[in-house]
mmCIF file of C-alpha atoms and ligand atoms in Angstrom:
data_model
loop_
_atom_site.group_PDB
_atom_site.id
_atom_site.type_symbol
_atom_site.label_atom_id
_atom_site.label_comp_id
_atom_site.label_asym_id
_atom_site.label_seq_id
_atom_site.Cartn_x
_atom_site.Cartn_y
_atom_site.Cartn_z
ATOM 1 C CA UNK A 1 -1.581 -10.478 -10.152
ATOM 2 C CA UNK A 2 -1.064 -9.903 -6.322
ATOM 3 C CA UNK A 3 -5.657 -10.386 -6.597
ATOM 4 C CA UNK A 4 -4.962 -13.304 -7.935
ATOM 5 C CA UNK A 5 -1.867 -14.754 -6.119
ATOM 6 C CA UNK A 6 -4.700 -14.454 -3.054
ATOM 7 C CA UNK A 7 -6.893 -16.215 -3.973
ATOM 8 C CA UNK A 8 -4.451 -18.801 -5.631
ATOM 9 C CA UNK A 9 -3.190 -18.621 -1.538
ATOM 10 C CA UNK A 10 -6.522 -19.488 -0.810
ATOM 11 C CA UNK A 11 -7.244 -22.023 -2.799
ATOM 12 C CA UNK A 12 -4.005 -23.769 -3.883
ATOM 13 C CA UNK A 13 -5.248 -26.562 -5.926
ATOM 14 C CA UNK A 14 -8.066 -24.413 -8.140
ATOM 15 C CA UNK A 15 -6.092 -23.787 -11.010
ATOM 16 C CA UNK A 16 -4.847 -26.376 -13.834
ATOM 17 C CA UNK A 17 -3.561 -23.994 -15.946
ATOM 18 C CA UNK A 18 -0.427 -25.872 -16.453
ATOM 19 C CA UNK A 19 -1.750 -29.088 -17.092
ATOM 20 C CA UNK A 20 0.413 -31.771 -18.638
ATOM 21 C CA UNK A 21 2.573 -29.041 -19.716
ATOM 22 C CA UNK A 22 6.199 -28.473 -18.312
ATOM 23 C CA UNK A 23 8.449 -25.513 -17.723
ATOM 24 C CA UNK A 24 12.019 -25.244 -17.723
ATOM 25 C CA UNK A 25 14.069 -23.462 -14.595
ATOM 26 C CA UNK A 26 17.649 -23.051 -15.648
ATOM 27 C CA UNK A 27 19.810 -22.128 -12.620
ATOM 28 C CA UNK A 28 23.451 -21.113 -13.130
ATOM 29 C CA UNK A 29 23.260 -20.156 -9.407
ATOM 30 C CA UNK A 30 22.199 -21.254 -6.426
ATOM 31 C CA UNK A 31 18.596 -21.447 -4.996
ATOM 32 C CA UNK A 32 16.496 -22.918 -2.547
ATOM 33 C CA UNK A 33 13.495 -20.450 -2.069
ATOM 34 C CA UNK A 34 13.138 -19.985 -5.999
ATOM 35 C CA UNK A 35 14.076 -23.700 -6.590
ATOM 36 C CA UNK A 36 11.063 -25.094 -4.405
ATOM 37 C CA UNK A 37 8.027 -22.520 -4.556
ATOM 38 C CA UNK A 38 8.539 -22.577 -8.628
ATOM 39 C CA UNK A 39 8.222 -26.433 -8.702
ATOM 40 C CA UNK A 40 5.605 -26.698 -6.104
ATOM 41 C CA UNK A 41 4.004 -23.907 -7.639
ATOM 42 C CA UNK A 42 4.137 -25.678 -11.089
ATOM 43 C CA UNK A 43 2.692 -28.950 -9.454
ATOM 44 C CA UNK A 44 0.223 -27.385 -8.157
ATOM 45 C CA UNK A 45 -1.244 -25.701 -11.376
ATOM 46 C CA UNK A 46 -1.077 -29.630 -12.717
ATOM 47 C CA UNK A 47 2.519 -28.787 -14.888
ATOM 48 C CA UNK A 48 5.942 -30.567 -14.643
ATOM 49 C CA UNK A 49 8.659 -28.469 -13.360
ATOM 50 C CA UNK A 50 12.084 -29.149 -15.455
ATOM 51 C CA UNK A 51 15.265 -28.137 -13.350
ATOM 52 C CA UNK A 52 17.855 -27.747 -15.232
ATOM 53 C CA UNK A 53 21.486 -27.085 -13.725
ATOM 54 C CA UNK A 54 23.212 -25.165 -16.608
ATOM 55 C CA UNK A 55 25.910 -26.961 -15.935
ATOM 56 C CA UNK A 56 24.493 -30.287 -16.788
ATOM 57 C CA UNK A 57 22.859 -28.670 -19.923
ATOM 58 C CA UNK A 58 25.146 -28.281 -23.570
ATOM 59 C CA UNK A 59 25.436 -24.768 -22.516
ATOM 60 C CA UNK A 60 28.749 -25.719 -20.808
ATOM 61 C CA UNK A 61 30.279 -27.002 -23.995
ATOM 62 C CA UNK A 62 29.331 -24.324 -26.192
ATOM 63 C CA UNK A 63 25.837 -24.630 -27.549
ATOM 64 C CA UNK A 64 24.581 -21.055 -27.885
ATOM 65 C CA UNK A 65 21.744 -18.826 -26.118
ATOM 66 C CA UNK A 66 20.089 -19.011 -28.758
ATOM 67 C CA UNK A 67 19.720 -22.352 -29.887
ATOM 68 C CA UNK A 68 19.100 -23.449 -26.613
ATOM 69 C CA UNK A 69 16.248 -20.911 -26.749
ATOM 70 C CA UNK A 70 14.741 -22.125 -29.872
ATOM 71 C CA UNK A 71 14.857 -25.907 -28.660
ATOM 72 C CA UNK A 72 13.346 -25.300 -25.116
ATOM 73 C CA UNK A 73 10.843 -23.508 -26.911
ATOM 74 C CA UNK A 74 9.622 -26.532 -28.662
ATOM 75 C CA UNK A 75 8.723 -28.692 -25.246
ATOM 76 C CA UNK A 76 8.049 -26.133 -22.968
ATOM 77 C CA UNK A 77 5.157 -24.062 -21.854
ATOM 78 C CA UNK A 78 7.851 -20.936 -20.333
ATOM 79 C CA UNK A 79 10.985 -20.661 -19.241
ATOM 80 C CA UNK A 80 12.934 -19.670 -15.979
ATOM 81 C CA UNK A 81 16.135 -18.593 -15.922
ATOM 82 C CA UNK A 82 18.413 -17.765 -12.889
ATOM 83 C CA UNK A 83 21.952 -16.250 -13.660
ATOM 84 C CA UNK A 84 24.455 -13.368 -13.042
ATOM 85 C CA UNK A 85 24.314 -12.056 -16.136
ATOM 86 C CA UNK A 86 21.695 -10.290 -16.525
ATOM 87 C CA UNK A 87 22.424 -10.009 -20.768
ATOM 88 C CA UNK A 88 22.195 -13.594 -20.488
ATOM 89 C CA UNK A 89 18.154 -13.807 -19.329
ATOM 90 C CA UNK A 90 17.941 -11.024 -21.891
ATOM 91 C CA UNK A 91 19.486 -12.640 -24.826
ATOM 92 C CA UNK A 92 17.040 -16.020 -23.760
ATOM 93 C CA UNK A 93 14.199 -14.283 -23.823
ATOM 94 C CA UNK A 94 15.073 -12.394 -27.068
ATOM 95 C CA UNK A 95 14.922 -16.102 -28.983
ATOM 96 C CA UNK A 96 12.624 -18.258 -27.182
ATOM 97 C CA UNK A 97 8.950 -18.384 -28.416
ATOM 98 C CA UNK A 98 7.357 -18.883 -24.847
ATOM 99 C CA UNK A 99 7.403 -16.934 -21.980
ATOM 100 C CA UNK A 100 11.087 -16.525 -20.301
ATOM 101 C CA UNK A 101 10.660 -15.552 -16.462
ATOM 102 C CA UNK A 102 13.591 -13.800 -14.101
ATOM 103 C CA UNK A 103 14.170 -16.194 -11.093
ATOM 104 C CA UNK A 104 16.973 -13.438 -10.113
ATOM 105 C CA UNK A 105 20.148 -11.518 -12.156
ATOM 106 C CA UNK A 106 22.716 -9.928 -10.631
ATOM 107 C CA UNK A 107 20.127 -6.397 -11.510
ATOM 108 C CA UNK A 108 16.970 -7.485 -10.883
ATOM 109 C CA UNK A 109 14.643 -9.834 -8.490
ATOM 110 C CA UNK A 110 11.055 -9.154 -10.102
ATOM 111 C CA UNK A 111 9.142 -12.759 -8.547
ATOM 112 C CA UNK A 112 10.522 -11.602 -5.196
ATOM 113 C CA UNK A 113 9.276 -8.209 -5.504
ATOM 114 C CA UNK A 114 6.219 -9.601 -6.814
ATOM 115 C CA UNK A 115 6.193 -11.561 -3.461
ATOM 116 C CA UNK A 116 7.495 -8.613 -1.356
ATOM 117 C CA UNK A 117 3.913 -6.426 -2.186
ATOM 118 C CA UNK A 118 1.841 -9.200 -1.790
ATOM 119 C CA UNK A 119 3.151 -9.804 1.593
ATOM 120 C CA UNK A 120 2.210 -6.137 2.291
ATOM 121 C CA UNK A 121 -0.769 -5.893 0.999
ATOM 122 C CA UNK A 122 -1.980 -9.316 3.136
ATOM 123 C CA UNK A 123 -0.150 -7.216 6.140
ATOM 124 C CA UNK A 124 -1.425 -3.828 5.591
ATOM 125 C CA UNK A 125 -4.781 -4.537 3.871
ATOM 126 C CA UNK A 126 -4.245 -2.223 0.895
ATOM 127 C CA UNK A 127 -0.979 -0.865 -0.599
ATOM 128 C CA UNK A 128 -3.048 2.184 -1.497
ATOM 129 C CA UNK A 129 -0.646 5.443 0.404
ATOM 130 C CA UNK A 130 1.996 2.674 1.834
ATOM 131 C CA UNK A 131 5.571 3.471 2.049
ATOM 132 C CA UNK A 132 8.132 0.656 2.296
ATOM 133 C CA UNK A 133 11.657 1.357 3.404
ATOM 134 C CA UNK A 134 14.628 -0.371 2.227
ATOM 135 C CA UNK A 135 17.793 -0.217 4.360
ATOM 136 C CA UNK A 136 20.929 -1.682 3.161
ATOM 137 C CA UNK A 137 22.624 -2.675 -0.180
ATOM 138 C CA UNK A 138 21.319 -1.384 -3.089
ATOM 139 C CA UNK A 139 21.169 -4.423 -4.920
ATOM 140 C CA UNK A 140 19.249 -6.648 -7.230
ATOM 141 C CA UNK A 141 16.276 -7.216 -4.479
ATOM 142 C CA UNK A 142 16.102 -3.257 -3.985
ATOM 143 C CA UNK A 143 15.836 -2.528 -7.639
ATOM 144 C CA UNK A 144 13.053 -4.858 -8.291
ATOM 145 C CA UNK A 145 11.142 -3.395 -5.229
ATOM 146 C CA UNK A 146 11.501 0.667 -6.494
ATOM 147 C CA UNK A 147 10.598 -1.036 -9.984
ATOM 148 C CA UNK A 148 7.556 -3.067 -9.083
ATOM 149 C CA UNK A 149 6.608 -0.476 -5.767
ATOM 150 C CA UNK A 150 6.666 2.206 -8.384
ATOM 151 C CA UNK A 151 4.046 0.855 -10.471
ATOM 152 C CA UNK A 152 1.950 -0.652 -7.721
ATOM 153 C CA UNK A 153 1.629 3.192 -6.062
ATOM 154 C CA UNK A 154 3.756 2.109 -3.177
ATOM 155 C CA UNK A 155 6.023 4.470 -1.983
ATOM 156 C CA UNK A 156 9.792 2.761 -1.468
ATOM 157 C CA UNK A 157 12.577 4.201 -0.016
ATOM 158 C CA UNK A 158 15.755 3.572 -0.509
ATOM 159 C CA UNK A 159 18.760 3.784 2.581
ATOM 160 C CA UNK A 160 22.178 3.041 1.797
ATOM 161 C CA UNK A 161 25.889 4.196 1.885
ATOM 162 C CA UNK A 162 27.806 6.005 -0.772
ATOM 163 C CA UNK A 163 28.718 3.540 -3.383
ATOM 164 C CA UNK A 164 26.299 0.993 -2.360
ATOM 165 C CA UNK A 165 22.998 2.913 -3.574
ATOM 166 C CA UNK A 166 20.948 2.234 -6.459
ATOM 167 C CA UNK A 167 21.237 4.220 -9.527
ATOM 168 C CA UNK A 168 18.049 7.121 -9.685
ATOM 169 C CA UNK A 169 15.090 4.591 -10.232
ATOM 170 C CA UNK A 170 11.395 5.421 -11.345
ATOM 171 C CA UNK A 171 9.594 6.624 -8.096
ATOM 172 C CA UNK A 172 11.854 5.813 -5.478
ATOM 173 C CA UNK A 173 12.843 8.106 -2.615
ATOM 174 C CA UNK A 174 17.235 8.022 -2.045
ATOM 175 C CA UNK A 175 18.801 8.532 0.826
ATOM 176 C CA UNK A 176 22.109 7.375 3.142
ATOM 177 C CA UNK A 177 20.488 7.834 6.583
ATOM 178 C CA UNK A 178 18.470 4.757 7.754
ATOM 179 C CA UNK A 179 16.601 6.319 10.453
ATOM 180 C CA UNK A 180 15.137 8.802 7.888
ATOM 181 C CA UNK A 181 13.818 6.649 5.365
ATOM 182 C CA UNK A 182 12.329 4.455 8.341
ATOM 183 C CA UNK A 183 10.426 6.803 9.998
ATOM 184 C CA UNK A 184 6.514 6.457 9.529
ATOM 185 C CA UNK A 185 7.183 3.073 7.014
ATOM 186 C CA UNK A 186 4.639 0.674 7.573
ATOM 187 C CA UNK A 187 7.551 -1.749 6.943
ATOM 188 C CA UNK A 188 10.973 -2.343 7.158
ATOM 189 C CA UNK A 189 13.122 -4.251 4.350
ATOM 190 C CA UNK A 190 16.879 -5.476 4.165
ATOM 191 C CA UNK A 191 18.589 -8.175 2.122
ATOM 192 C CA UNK A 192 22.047 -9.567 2.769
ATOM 193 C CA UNK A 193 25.007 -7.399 2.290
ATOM 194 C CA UNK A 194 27.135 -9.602 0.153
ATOM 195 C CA UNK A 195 25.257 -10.721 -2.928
ATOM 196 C CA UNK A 196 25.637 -14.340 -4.893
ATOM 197 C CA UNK A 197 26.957 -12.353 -8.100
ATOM 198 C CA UNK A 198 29.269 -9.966 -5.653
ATOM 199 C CA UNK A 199 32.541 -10.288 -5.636
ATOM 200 C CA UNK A 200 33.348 -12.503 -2.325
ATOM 201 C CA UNK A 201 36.438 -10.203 -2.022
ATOM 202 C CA UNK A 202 34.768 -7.149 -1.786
ATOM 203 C CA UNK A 203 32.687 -9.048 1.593
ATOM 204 C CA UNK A 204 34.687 -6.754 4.043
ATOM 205 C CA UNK A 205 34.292 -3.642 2.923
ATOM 206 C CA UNK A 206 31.103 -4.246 2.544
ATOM 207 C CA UNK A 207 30.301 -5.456 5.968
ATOM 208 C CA UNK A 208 32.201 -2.439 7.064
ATOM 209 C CA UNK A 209 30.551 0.207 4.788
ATOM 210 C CA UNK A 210 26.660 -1.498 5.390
ATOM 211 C CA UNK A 211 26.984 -2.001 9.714
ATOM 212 C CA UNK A 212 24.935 0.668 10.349
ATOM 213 C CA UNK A 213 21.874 -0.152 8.886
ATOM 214 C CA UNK A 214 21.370 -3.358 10.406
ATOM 215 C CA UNK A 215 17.366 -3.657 10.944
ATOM 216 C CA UNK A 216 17.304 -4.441 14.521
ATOM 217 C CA UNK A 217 14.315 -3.561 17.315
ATOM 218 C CA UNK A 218 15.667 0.003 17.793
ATOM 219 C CA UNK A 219 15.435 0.506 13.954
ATOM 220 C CA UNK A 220 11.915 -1.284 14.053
ATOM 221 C CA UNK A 221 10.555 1.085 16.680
ATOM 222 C CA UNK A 222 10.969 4.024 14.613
ATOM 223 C CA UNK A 223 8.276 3.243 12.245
ATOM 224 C CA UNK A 224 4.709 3.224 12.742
ATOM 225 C CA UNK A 225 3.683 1.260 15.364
ATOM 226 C CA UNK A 226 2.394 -2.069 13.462
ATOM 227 C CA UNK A 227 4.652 -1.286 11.148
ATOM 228 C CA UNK A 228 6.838 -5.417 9.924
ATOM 229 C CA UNK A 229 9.692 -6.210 9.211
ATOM 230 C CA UNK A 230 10.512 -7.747 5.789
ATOM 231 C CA UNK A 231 13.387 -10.077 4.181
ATOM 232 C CA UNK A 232 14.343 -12.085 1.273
ATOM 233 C CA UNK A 233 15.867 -14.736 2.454
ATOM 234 C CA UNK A 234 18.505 -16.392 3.148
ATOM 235 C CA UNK A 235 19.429 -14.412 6.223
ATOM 236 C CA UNK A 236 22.765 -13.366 8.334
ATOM 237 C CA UNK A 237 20.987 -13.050 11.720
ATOM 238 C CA UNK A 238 23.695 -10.474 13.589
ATOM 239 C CA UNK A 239 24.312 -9.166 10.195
ATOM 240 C CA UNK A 240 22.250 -7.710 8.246
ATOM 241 C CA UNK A 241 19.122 -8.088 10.738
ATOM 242 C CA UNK A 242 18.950 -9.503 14.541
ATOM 243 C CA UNK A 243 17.806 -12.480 15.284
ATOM 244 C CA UNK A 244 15.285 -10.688 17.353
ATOM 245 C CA UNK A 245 13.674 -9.402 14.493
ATOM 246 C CA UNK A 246 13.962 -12.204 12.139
ATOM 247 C CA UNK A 247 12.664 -14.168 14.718
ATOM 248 C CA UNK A 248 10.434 -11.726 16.535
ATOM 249 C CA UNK A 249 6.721 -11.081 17.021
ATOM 250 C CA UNK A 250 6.886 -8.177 13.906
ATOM 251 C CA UNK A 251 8.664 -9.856 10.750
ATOM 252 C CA UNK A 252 6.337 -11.287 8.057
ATOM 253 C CA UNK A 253 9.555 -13.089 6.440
ATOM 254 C CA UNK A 254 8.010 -16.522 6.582
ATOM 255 C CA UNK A 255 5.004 -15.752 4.896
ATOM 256 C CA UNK A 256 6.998 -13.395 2.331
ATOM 257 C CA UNK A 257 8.607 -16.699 1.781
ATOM 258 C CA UNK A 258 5.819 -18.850 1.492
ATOM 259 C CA UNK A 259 4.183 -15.918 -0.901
ATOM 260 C CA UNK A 260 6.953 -16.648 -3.626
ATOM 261 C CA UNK A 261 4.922 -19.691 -4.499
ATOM 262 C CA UNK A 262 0.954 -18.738 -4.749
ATOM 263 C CA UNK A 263 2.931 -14.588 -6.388
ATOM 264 C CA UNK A 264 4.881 -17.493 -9.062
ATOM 265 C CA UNK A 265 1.768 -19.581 -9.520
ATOM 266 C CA UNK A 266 -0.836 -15.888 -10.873
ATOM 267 C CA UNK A 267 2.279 -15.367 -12.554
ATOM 268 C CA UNK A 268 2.400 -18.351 -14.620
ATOM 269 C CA UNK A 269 -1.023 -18.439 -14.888
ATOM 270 C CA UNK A 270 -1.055 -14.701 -16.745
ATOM 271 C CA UNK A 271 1.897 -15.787 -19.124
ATOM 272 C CA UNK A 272 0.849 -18.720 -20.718
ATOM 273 C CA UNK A 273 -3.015 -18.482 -21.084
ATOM 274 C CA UNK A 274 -3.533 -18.280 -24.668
HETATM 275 N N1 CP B 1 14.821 -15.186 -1.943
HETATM 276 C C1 CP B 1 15.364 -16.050 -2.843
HETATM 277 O O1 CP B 1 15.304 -15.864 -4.068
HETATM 278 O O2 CP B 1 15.929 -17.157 -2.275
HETATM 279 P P1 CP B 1 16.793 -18.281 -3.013
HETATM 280 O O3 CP B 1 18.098 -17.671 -3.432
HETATM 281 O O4 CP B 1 16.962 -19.368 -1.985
HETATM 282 O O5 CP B 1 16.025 -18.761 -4.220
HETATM 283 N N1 NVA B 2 20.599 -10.044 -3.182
HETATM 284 C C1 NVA B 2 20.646 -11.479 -2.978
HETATM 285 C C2 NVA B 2 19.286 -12.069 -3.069
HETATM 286 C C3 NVA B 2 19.231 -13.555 -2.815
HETATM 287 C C4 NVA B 2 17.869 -14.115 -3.015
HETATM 288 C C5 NVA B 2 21.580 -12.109 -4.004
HETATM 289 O O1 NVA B 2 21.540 -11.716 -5.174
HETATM 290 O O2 NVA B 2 22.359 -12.981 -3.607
#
């Protein structure tokens, strides 16, 4: 897929693999990255994109999972779905007929990660022997990378406080002391400290418990020299990472951006060719 995302990068407008066909993207959250490269992604191949705000759809008044499933399955080519509830995506998928994609769950971020190792393989060349290190919460974005890094052969570490760390994942290395798990990474990885699905009361501690491993210059400069600085999206700058580095000469964050859509596009393009 990431082979293909290139040269879909490449050549944006040499695929029509969606052509007259539409796809659904359910949000129950927020989104502006995911929003826009999955419907200019979907133009591209030649498709409609279908946004759907959940709470515009019957879903609100009471019409189940599963029937919306089945009837979104009868006009749509695949389906995205973006909600905290992770059972939720699970339980659409479970009854729909086409394809049912995760545009983020309070557990996992799979087209980001999808994103994330394209964006290192463009910076790096190859992900063959490349370690990643992820500083910070252990959240949804951190679990897709050790998922996805794990079967790509990319080795992904994982730095984080006590109570904040992901649960023993396939593959990836755990540890609470950021300046460990960056030393020698050819990049550098954080994601905001307070999640969509967390709860916004919890924001303190959290700030308090995840201040030291900020991904600023000093942070940076114990890599390998070369080595970039990666992120999500949206950002804190002063938080989670200076503005130095977002900004700075080393991030590839605006291209991992950009990379959602042409990662999206070899993605659609795998699930619904016959
Ligand atoms: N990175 C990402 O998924 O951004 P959005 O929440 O804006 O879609
Ligand atoms: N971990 C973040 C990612 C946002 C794209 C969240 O879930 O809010």
């Amino acid at each position: 897929m990431i082979d293909r995302a290139l040269e879909l990068k490449a050549a944006p407008y040499s695929s029509d693999a969606l052509a007259r066909r539409a796809v659904a993207l359910i949000f129950q959250r927020p989104s502006t990255r995911t929003r826009v490269s999955f419907e200019a992604g979907i133009a591209e191949l030649g498709g409609h994109p279908m946004t759907l705000r959940a709470e515009e759809t019957q879903l609100t008044r009471g019409e189940s999972v599963r029937d919306t499933a089945h009837v979104l399955s009868r006009h749509v080519a695949a389906i995205g779905i973006r909600t905290g509830d992770h059972g939720f995506a699970e339980e659409l998928a479970r009854y729909a007929t086409v394809p049912v994609i995760n545009m983020l769950t309070a557990e996992h971020h799979p087209c980001q990660a999808l994103a994330d190792l394209m964006t290192l393989r463009e910076a790096l060349g190859s992900l063959e022997g490349a370690t990643v290190a992820y500083v910070g919460d252990g959240n949804n974005v951190a679990r897709s990378l050790a998922v996805l890094g794990a079967i790509a052969g990319v080795r992904v570490r994982i730095a984080a406080p006590s109570g904040y760390q992901l649960e023993p994942v396939s593959g990836a290395e755990l540890t609470d002391d950021p300046r460990a798990a960056v030393t020698g990474a050819d990049a550098i990885y954080t994601d905001v400290w307070v999640s969509m699905n967390d709860d916004p009361q919890s924001a303190a501690a959290r700030r308090r418990a995840l201040a030291p491993y900020r991904l600023d210059d000093a942070l940076l400069d114990l890599a390998r020299p070369g080595a970039v600085a990666l992120h999500c999206l949206p950002a804190h700058p002063g938080e989670e990472i200076t503005a130095e580095v977002l900004y700075g000469p080393r991030q590839r964050i605006w291209e991992q951006a950009e990379n959602r859509r042409h990662a999206q596009k070899a993605l659609l393009e795998l699930l619904t060719s016959a």
